[in-house]
Amino acid sequence: MNKFDDIRPYTDAEIPAAMKRIADSQALPVLASFVFPGKPLDEVRALLYSFKTINDFQMGIMYGANKMIIDNSISEFSCDGMDALERDGAYLFVSNHRDIMLDASLLQNVLVDNKMETAQITFGANLMMNPLVVDIGKSNKMFKVERPGGNIKDFYKGSLHLSEYIRQVIVDQKESVWIAQRNGRTKNGDDKTDQGIIKMFCMSNTTDKVAALTDLHIVPVSVSYEWESCDVLKAIELYESLNVKYIKKPGEDLNSILTGITQQKGRVHFQICPMLQEAELRELSSCSNNEYHKMVGQLIDRRIISSYRLWPNNFIAYDMLTDTNTFHTKYSDEERKVFAKRISKLERFDCNIDVLRNIFLKIYANPVRNKLRL
């Protein structure tokens, strides 16, 4: 694994030292109060010291933390499609991306509940804000992904390195991997796969582009939140991006992580979509490489969009945005009033409220539009 030491998660051998650093961290009281409310700090520290493997940490901390998030901020959590997967299979889960942490983290609980091994998870280098975050992330099977930047040569080398690592994890180590369908979260509700992601998957096998993807067992995942994670924050960012390039403020990613965790999300549904099959990829083999990557991205998009679960909020937003009653049978007057109250939160911002309102509505309405286009 030396070749991938710069990006890989911790190994079991590295867990005891990481647990000691987490246990000795000044932030432990805050973390412990969330994961183990009411439990004496010394007991939490002793528990961390006792963990010797990644599985110990995931089952002793992360599984319970995810359960607490579900219990405290999700009214109904559901998942369909797991029955199509083999329990000992290794898959590349390509997911739409709405919340910085929860899209991948909650899937881990789904895997555990279905008697499957947890997946390794991509972890943006921009989120490695401090050593404590790195220790928690790498102890939770997260591996580092650099954001695009720098010169083309460095970007190519980084993409190839990531592609080779993902292939090794799935094909050789027989472990699953989670990755978002695009770089960064979808902020406007319009889920689309970046064809550059597909190109990256293929870079580690240039002899057969169909085998390059077939061997990865690509399984699209469609995540639907009744109340969009960080909806107001996303609307403000999109508004501020209209005329100038948006520059993140210090601590903004952390604020989005905490908001996503604590915000009431209503119902949340995960749909495990059908795996991409060799036969359908083979039908695209005559395409140029760029066209192939684009068409595979569209295959994933169709699965994610068709499986996306629409909630009353989505239909309300569509009708408000289009000034119609197209979907009035999909929601009640009370649900529309609740959604309108959410929109009223935008009034505290000093901006063109009509423009901001339209941006906010599109976050919820775009999934409906995508369904209609499909």
CSV table of C-alpha atoms in Angstrom, one decimal:
chain,number,residue,atom,x,y,z
A,1,MET,CA,0.0,0.0,0.0
A,2,ASN,CA,3.0,2.3,0.1
A,3,LYS,CA,2.1,3.7,-3.3
A,4,PHE,CA,-1.1,5.1,-1.9
A,5,ASP,CA,0.0,6.2,1.6
A,6,ASP,CA,-0.7,9.8,0.7
A,7,ILE,CA,-4.5,9.2,0.2
A,8,ARG,CA,-5.5,5.9,1.8
A,9,PRO,CA,-7.5,5.5,5.1
A,10,TYR,CA,-5.8,4.2,8.2
A,11,THR,CA,-5.0,0.5,8.6
A,12,ASP,CA,-6.0,-1.4,11.7
A,13,ALA,CA,-2.4,-1.1,12.9
A,14,GLU,CA,-2.8,2.7,12.9
A,15,ILE,CA,-6.1,2.8,14.8
A,16,PRO,CA,-4.8,2.7,18.5
A,17,ALA,CA,-2.6,5.8,17.9
A,18,ALA,CA,-5.4,7.6,16.2
A,19,MET,CA,-7.8,6.8,19.0
A,20,LYS,CA,-5.3,8.1,21.6
A,21,ARG,CA,-5.1,11.4,19.7
A,22,ILE,CA,-8.9,11.7,19.5
A,23,ALA,CA,-9.3,10.8,23.2
A,24,ASP,CA,-6.7,13.4,24.1
A,25,SER,CA,-8.2,16.1,21.9
A,26,GLN,CA,-9.5,19.3,23.4
A,27,ALA,CA,-12.6,18.8,21.3
A,28,LEU,CA,-13.5,15.5,22.9
A,29,PRO,CA,-16.0,16.9,25.4
A,30,VAL,CA,-18.1,18.4,22.5
A,31,LEU,CA,-17.9,15.2,20.4
A,32,ALA,CA,-18.7,13.0,23.4
A,33,SER,CA,-21.7,15.1,24.4
A,34,PHE,CA,-23.2,14.5,20.9
A,35,VAL,CA,-22.4,10.8,20.5
A,36,PHE,CA,-22.7,9.8,24.2
A,37,PRO,CA,-24.9,12.4,25.9
A,38,GLY,CA,-24.7,12.0,29.7
A,39,LYS,CA,-21.9,9.5,29.6
A,40,PRO,CA,-18.9,10.5,31.8
A,41,LEU,CA,-15.9,11.8,29.8
A,42,ASP,CA,-13.5,9.3,31.3
A,43,GLU,CA,-15.7,6.4,30.1
A,44,VAL,CA,-15.8,7.8,26.6
A,45,ARG,CA,-12.0,8.2,26.7
A,46,ALA,CA,-11.6,4.6,27.9
A,47,LEU,CA,-13.8,3.4,25.2
A,48,LEU,CA,-11.7,5.1,22.5
A,49,TYR,CA,-8.6,3.6,24.1
A,50,SER,CA,-10.1,0.2,23.7
A,51,PHE,CA,-10.6,0.3,20.0
A,52,LYS,CA,-8.0,-1.7,18.1
A,53,THR,CA,-9.4,-1.9,14.6
A,54,ILE,CA,-11.4,0.2,12.0
A,55,ASN,CA,-14.4,-2.0,12.7
A,56,ASP,CA,-14.2,-1.3,16.4
A,57,PHE,CA,-14.3,2.5,15.7
A,58,GLN,CA,-17.0,2.3,13.1
A,59,MET,CA,-19.3,0.1,15.2
A,60,GLY,CA,-18.4,1.7,18.5
A,61,ILE,CA,-18.7,5.3,17.4
A,62,MET,CA,-19.9,6.0,13.8
A,63,TYR,CA,-22.8,3.6,13.6
A,64,GLY,CA,-24.3,5.0,16.8
A,65,ALA,CA,-23.6,8.6,15.7
A,66,ASN,CA,-25.5,7.9,12.5
A,67,LYS,CA,-28.4,6.3,14.4
A,68,MET,CA,-28.5,9.4,16.6
A,69,ILE,CA,-28.7,11.7,13.6
A,70,ILE,CA,-31.5,9.5,12.1
A,71,ASP,CA,-33.4,9.5,15.4
A,72,ASN,CA,-33.0,13.2,16.1
A,73,SER,CA,-33.3,14.8,12.7
A,74,ILE,CA,-35.0,12.4,10.3
A,75,SER,CA,-38.7,11.5,10.6
A,76,GLU,CA,-38.6,8.4,8.4
A,77,PHE,CA,-35.4,6.7,7.0
A,78,SER,CA,-35.8,4.1,4.2
A,79,CYS,CA,-33.8,2.3,1.7
A,80,ASP,CA,-34.8,0.0,-1.3
A,81,GLY,CA,-32.7,-2.0,-3.7
A,82,MET,CA,-30.2,-3.7,-1.4
A,83,ASP,CA,-31.6,-7.1,-2.2
A,84,ALA,CA,-30.0,-6.9,-5.7
A,85,LEU,CA,-26.5,-6.8,-4.2
A,86,GLU,CA,-24.4,-9.7,-3.1
A,87,ARG,CA,-23.5,-9.6,0.6
A,88,ASP,CA,-19.9,-10.3,-0.1
A,89,GLY,CA,-19.7,-8.1,-3.3
A,90,ALA,CA,-17.5,-5.1,-3.8
A,91,TYR,CA,-19.2,-2.2,-5.6
A,92,LEU,CA,-18.4,1.4,-6.7
A,93,PHE,CA,-21.4,3.3,-5.3
A,94,VAL,CA,-21.8,6.5,-7.5
A,95,SER,CA,-24.2,8.7,-5.6
A,96,ASN,CA,-25.9,12.0,-6.1
A,97,HIS,CA,-24.5,14.4,-3.5
A,98,ARG,CA,-26.7,16.7,-1.4
A,99,ASP,CA,-25.0,16.7,2.0
A,100,ILE,CA,-21.2,16.9,2.7
A,101,MET,CA,-21.1,14.0,5.2
A,102,LEU,CA,-24.5,12.3,5.4
A,103,ASP,CA,-24.9,10.9,1.9
A,104,ALA,CA,-22.0,8.6,2.4
A,105,SER,CA,-22.2,8.2,6.2
A,106,LEU,CA,-25.8,7.1,6.3
A,107,LEU,CA,-25.1,4.6,3.5
A,108,GLN,CA,-22.6,2.9,5.8
A,109,ASN,CA,-25.4,2.1,8.3
A,110,VAL,CA,-27.5,0.7,5.5
A,111,LEU,CA,-24.6,-1.6,4.5
A,112,VAL,CA,-24.1,-2.7,8.1
A,113,ASP,CA,-27.9,-3.3,8.6
A,114,ASN,CA,-27.8,-5.5,5.5
A,115,LYS,CA,-24.9,-7.6,6.7
A,116,MET,CA,-22.4,-6.0,4.3
A,117,GLU,CA,-18.9,-4.6,4.9
A,118,THR,CA,-18.7,-0.8,5.1
A,119,ALA,CA,-17.4,1.1,2.0
A,120,GLN,CA,-14.3,3.2,1.7
A,121,ILE,CA,-15.4,6.9,1.2
A,122,THR,CA,-13.9,9.7,-0.8
A,123,PHE,CA,-12.9,12.6,1.4
A,124,GLY,CA,-12.3,16.0,-0.1
A,125,ALA,CA,-8.9,17.4,0.8
A,126,ASN,CA,-10.7,20.7,1.5
A,127,LEU,CA,-12.5,19.0,4.4
A,128,MET,CA,-9.3,18.0,6.1
A,129,MET,CA,-9.4,21.1,8.2
A,130,ASN,CA,-7.4,19.9,11.2
A,131,PRO,CA,-5.7,16.8,12.5
A,132,LEU,CA,-8.8,15.7,14.5
A,133,VAL,CA,-10.9,15.7,11.4
A,134,VAL,CA,-8.2,13.7,9.6
A,135,ASP,CA,-8.1,11.1,12.4
A,136,ILE,CA,-11.8,10.7,12.5
A,137,GLY,CA,-12.1,10.5,8.7
A,138,LYS,CA,-9.2,8.1,8.1
A,139,SER,CA,-10.4,5.9,11.0
A,140,ASN,CA,-13.8,5.8,9.2
A,141,LYS,CA,-12.4,4.4,5.9
A,142,MET,CA,-12.2,7.8,4.2
A,143,PHE,CA,-9.5,8.4,1.6
A,144,LYS,CA,-8.4,11.8,0.3
A,145,VAL,CA,-9.4,13.3,-3.0
A,146,GLU,CA,-7.7,16.4,-4.2
A,147,ARG,CA,-9.9,19.1,-5.8
A,148,PRO,CA,-9.1,20.0,-9.4
A,149,GLY,CA,-6.5,22.7,-9.6
A,150,GLY,CA,-2.9,23.4,-10.5
A,151,ASN,CA,-1.5,22.5,-13.9
A,152,ILE,CA,-2.8,19.9,-16.3
A,153,LYS,CA,0.1,17.5,-15.7
A,154,ASP,CA,-0.5,17.5,-11.9
A,155,PHE,CA,-4.2,17.1,-12.4
A,156,TYR,CA,-3.7,14.1,-14.7
A,157,LYS,CA,-1.2,12.5,-12.2
A,158,GLY,CA,-3.7,13.0,-9.4
A,159,SER,CA,-6.6,11.5,-11.3
A,160,LEU,CA,-4.6,8.5,-12.4
A,161,HIS,CA,-3.4,7.9,-8.9
A,162,LEU,CA,-7.0,8.1,-7.6
A,163,SER,CA,-8.2,5.8,-10.4
A,164,GLU,CA,-5.6,3.2,-9.6
A,165,TYR,CA,-6.4,3.3,-5.9
A,166,ILE,CA,-10.2,2.8,-6.5
A,167,ARG,CA,-9.5,-0.1,-8.8
A,168,GLN,CA,-7.2,-1.7,-6.3
A,169,VAL,CA,-9.7,-1.4,-3.5
A,170,ILE,CA,-12.6,-2.9,-5.5
A,171,VAL,CA,-10.8,-5.5,-7.7
A,172,ASP,CA,-7.9,-6.6,-5.4
A,173,GLN,CA,-9.1,-5.9,-1.9
A,174,LYS,CA,-12.7,-6.7,-2.6
A,175,GLU,CA,-14.0,-3.6,-0.7
A,176,SER,CA,-16.7,-1.2,-1.9
A,177,VAL,CA,-16.1,2.5,-2.5
A,178,TRP,CA,-18.5,5.4,-2.3
A,179,ILE,CA,-17.9,8.5,-4.6
A,180,ALA,CA,-20.1,11.4,-5.5
A,181,GLN,CA,-21.3,11.7,-9.1
A,182,ARG,CA,-19.6,15.1,-9.4
A,183,ASN,CA,-17.0,17.2,-7.7
A,184,GLY,CA,-18.8,18.9,-4.7
A,185,ARG,CA,-22.4,18.9,-3.7
A,186,THR,CA,-25.3,19.5,-6.1
A,187,LYS,CA,-26.5,22.9,-4.8
A,188,ASN,CA,-29.3,23.6,-7.3
A,189,GLY,CA,-31.1,20.3,-7.1
A,190,ASP,CA,-30.1,19.3,-10.6
A,191,ASP,CA,-28.3,16.0,-10.2
A,192,LYS,CA,-25.9,15.4,-13.1
A,193,THR,CA,-22.8,13.1,-13.4
A,194,ASP,CA,-19.6,14.8,-14.4
A,195,GLN,CA,-18.2,12.8,-17.3
A,196,GLY,CA,-14.7,13.6,-15.9
A,197,ILE,CA,-15.5,11.2,-13.1
A,198,ILE,CA,-16.2,8.4,-15.6
A,199,LYS,CA,-13.0,9.3,-17.5
A,200,MET,CA,-11.1,9.1,-14.2
A,201,PHE,CA,-12.5,5.6,-13.5
A,202,CYS,CA,-11.2,4.5,-16.9
A,203,MET,CA,-7.7,5.9,-16.6
A,204,SER,CA,-6.4,2.8,-14.7
A,205,ASN,CA,-7.4,0.5,-17.6
A,206,THR,CA,-6.8,2.0,-21.0
A,207,THR,CA,-6.8,-1.3,-22.9
A,208,ASP,CA,-10.6,-2.0,-22.7
A,209,LYS,CA,-12.9,0.9,-21.7
A,210,VAL,CA,-15.9,-1.5,-21.2
A,211,ALA,CA,-13.9,-3.8,-18.9
A,212,ALA,CA,-12.5,-0.7,-17.2
A,213,LEU,CA,-16.0,0.0,-15.9
A,214,THR,CA,-17.5,-3.4,-15.7
A,215,ASP,CA,-14.8,-4.6,-13.3
A,216,LEU,CA,-15.7,-1.8,-10.9
A,217,HIS,CA,-19.4,-3.0,-10.5
A,218,ILE,CA,-20.8,0.5,-10.7
A,219,VAL,CA,-24.0,0.9,-8.6
A,220,PRO,CA,-25.7,4.3,-8.8
A,221,VAL,CA,-27.3,5.6,-5.6
A,222,SER,CA,-30.2,8.1,-5.4
A,223,VAL,CA,-30.5,10.0,-2.1
A,224,SER,CA,-33.7,12.1,-1.6
A,225,TYR,CA,-34.1,14.5,1.4
A,226,GLU,CA,-37.6,15.8,2.1
A,227,TRP,CA,-36.0,19.0,3.4
A,228,GLU,CA,-32.9,19.7,1.4
A,229,SER,CA,-29.7,19.7,3.4
A,230,CYS,CA,-28.5,23.3,4.0
A,231,ASP,CA,-31.2,24.6,1.6
A,232,VAL,CA,-30.9,28.3,2.8
A,233,LEU,CA,-27.1,28.2,2.8
A,234,LYS,CA,-27.1,26.8,-0.7
A,235,ALA,CA,-29.5,29.4,-2.0
A,236,ILE,CA,-27.3,32.2,-0.6
A,237,GLU,CA,-24.2,30.7,-2.1
A,238,LEU,CA,-25.9,30.4,-5.5
A,239,TYR,CA,-27.2,34.0,-5.2
A,240,GLU,CA,-23.7,35.4,-4.4
A,241,SER,CA,-22.3,33.4,-7.3
A,242,LEU,CA,-24.5,35.1,-9.9
A,243,ASN,CA,-22.1,37.9,-10.8
A,244,VAL,CA,-18.8,37.0,-9.2
A,245,LYS,CA,-16.8,33.8,-8.5
A,246,TYR,CA,-17.9,32.5,-5.1
A,247,ILE,CA,-15.1,32.3,-2.5
A,248,LYS,CA,-15.8,30.2,0.6
A,249,LYS,CA,-15.6,32.0,3.9
A,250,PRO,CA,-13.4,30.6,6.8
A,251,GLY,CA,-15.3,27.8,8.5
A,252,GLU,CA,-18.0,27.5,5.9
A,253,ASP,CA,-17.5,23.8,5.2
A,254,LEU,CA,-17.6,23.0,8.9
A,255,ASN,CA,-20.8,25.1,9.3
A,256,SER,CA,-22.4,23.1,6.4
A,257,ILE,CA,-21.4,19.8,8.0
A,258,LEU,CA,-22.9,20.8,11.3
A,259,THR,CA,-26.0,22.3,9.7
A,260,GLY,CA,-26.5,19.2,7.7
A,261,ILE,CA,-26.2,17.0,10.8
A,262,THR,CA,-28.6,19.0,13.0
A,263,GLN,CA,-31.1,20.4,10.5
A,264,GLN,CA,-34.5,18.6,10.5
A,265,LYS,CA,-34.6,16.6,7.3
A,266,GLY,CA,-38.0,15.1,7.4
A,267,ARG,CA,-38.1,11.9,5.4
A,268,VAL,CA,-34.9,10.6,3.8
A,269,HIS,CA,-34.8,7.8,1.2
A,270,PHE,CA,-31.9,5.9,-0.3
A,271,GLN,CA,-32.5,4.0,-3.5
A,272,ILE,CA,-29.8,1.5,-4.6
A,273,CYS,CA,-30.2,1.5,-8.3
A,274,PRO,CA,-29.5,-1.4,-10.7
A,275,MET,CA,-25.8,-2.0,-11.4
A,276,LEU,CA,-24.4,-0.9,-14.8
A,277,GLN,CA,-24.2,-4.1,-16.9
A,278,GLU,CA,-21.5,-5.1,-19.3
A,279,ALA,CA,-24.0,-5.5,-22.1
A,280,GLU,CA,-25.3,-1.9,-22.0
A,281,LEU,CA,-21.7,-0.6,-21.7
A,282,ARG,CA,-20.7,-2.8,-24.7
A,283,GLU,CA,-23.4,-1.1,-26.8
A,284,LEU,CA,-21.5,2.2,-26.3
A,285,SER,CA,-18.1,0.7,-27.2
A,286,SER,CA,-18.0,2.1,-30.7
A,287,CYS,CA,-18.2,5.7,-29.4
A,288,SER,CA,-15.1,7.9,-29.0
A,289,ASN,CA,-13.7,7.9,-25.5
A,290,ASN,CA,-15.2,11.3,-24.7
A,291,GLU,CA,-18.6,10.3,-26.0
A,292,TYR,CA,-18.3,7.0,-24.1
A,293,HIS,CA,-17.7,8.9,-20.9
A,294,LYS,CA,-20.6,11.2,-21.6
A,295,MET,CA,-23.0,8.4,-22.4
A,296,VAL,CA,-22.1,6.4,-19.3
A,297,GLY,CA,-22.7,9.5,-17.2
A,298,GLN,CA,-26.1,9.7,-18.8
A,299,LEU,CA,-26.8,6.0,-17.9
A,300,ILE,CA,-26.0,6.8,-14.3
A,301,ASP,CA,-28.1,10.0,-14.4
A,302,ARG,CA,-31.2,8.2,-15.7
A,303,ARG,CA,-31.0,5.7,-12.9
A,304,ILE,CA,-30.5,8.3,-10.2
A,305,ILE,CA,-33.2,10.7,-11.6
A,306,SER,CA,-35.8,7.9,-12.2
A,307,SER,CA,-35.2,6.6,-8.7
A,308,TYR,CA,-35.2,9.9,-6.9
A,309,ARG,CA,-38.1,10.1,-4.5
A,310,LEU,CA,-40.1,13.3,-4.9
A,311,TRP,CA,-41.7,14.7,-1.7
A,312,PRO,CA,-44.6,17.3,-1.4
A,313,ASN,CA,-42.0,20.1,-1.1
A,314,ASN,CA,-40.7,19.3,-4.6
A,315,PHE,CA,-44.2,19.6,-6.1
A,316,ILE,CA,-45.0,22.7,-4.2
A,317,ALA,CA,-41.8,24.4,-5.3
A,318,TYR,CA,-42.5,23.5,-9.0
A,319,ASP,CA,-46.0,24.9,-8.8
A,320,MET,CA,-44.8,28.1,-7.1
A,321,LEU,CA,-42.0,28.5,-9.6
A,322,THR,CA,-44.2,28.0,-12.6
A,323,ASP,CA,-47.2,29.8,-11.0
A,324,THR,CA,-49.4,26.8,-11.8
A,325,ASN,CA,-51.3,24.1,-9.9
A,326,THR,CA,-49.9,21.3,-12.0
A,327,PHE,CA,-49.2,19.0,-9.0
A,328,HIS,CA,-51.8,20.3,-6.5
A,329,THR,CA,-53.0,16.8,-5.8
A,330,LYS,CA,-49.5,15.9,-4.6
A,331,TYR,CA,-49.7,18.1,-1.5
A,332,SER,CA,-52.1,19.6,1.1
A,333,ASP,CA,-52.8,23.2,1.9
A,334,GLU,CA,-51.0,22.7,5.2
A,335,GLU,CA,-47.9,21.3,3.5
A,336,ARG,CA,-47.8,24.3,1.2
A,337,LYS,CA,-48.1,26.7,4.2
A,338,VAL,CA,-45.2,25.0,6.0
A,339,PHE,CA,-43.1,25.3,2.8
A,340,ALA,CA,-44.0,29.0,2.5
A,341,LYS,CA,-42.9,29.5,6.1
A,342,ARG,CA,-39.5,28.0,5.1
A,343,ILE,CA,-39.2,30.5,2.2
A,344,SER,CA,-39.9,33.4,4.6
A,345,LYS,CA,-36.6,32.7,6.3
A,346,LEU,CA,-35.0,34.2,3.2
A,347,GLU,CA,-36.4,37.7,4.0
A,348,ARG,CA,-33.7,38.3,6.7
A,349,PHE,CA,-31.0,38.6,4.0
A,350,ASP,CA,-30.1,41.9,2.4
A,351,CYS,CA,-30.6,41.0,-1.3
A,352,ASN,CA,-33.0,40.9,-4.2
A,353,ILE,CA,-35.6,38.7,-2.5
A,354,ASP,CA,-37.4,37.7,-5.7
A,355,VAL,CA,-34.2,36.4,-7.3
A,356,LEU,CA,-33.2,34.6,-4.1
A,357,ARG,CA,-36.7,33.1,-3.8
A,358,ASN,CA,-36.5,31.7,-7.3
A,359,ILE,CA,-33.1,30.2,-6.6
A,360,PHE,CA,-34.5,28.5,-3.5
A,361,LEU,CA,-37.5,27.2,-5.3
A,362,LYS,CA,-35.3,25.7,-8.1
A,363,ILE,CA,-33.4,23.7,-5.5
A,364,TYR,CA,-36.6,21.8,-4.8
A,365,ALA,CA,-38.2,22.1,-8.2
A,366,ASN,CA,-35.3,20.9,-10.4
A,367,PRO,CA,-35.8,17.2,-9.4
A,368,VAL,CA,-39.4,17.4,-10.7
A,369,ARG,CA,-38.1,19.0,-13.9
A,370,ASN,CA,-35.6,16.3,-14.4
A,371,LYS,CA,-38.3,13.6,-13.9
A,372,LEU,CA,-40.4,15.4,-16.5
A,373,ARG,CA,-37.5,15.5,-19.0
A,374,LEU,CA,-36.8,11.8,-18.4
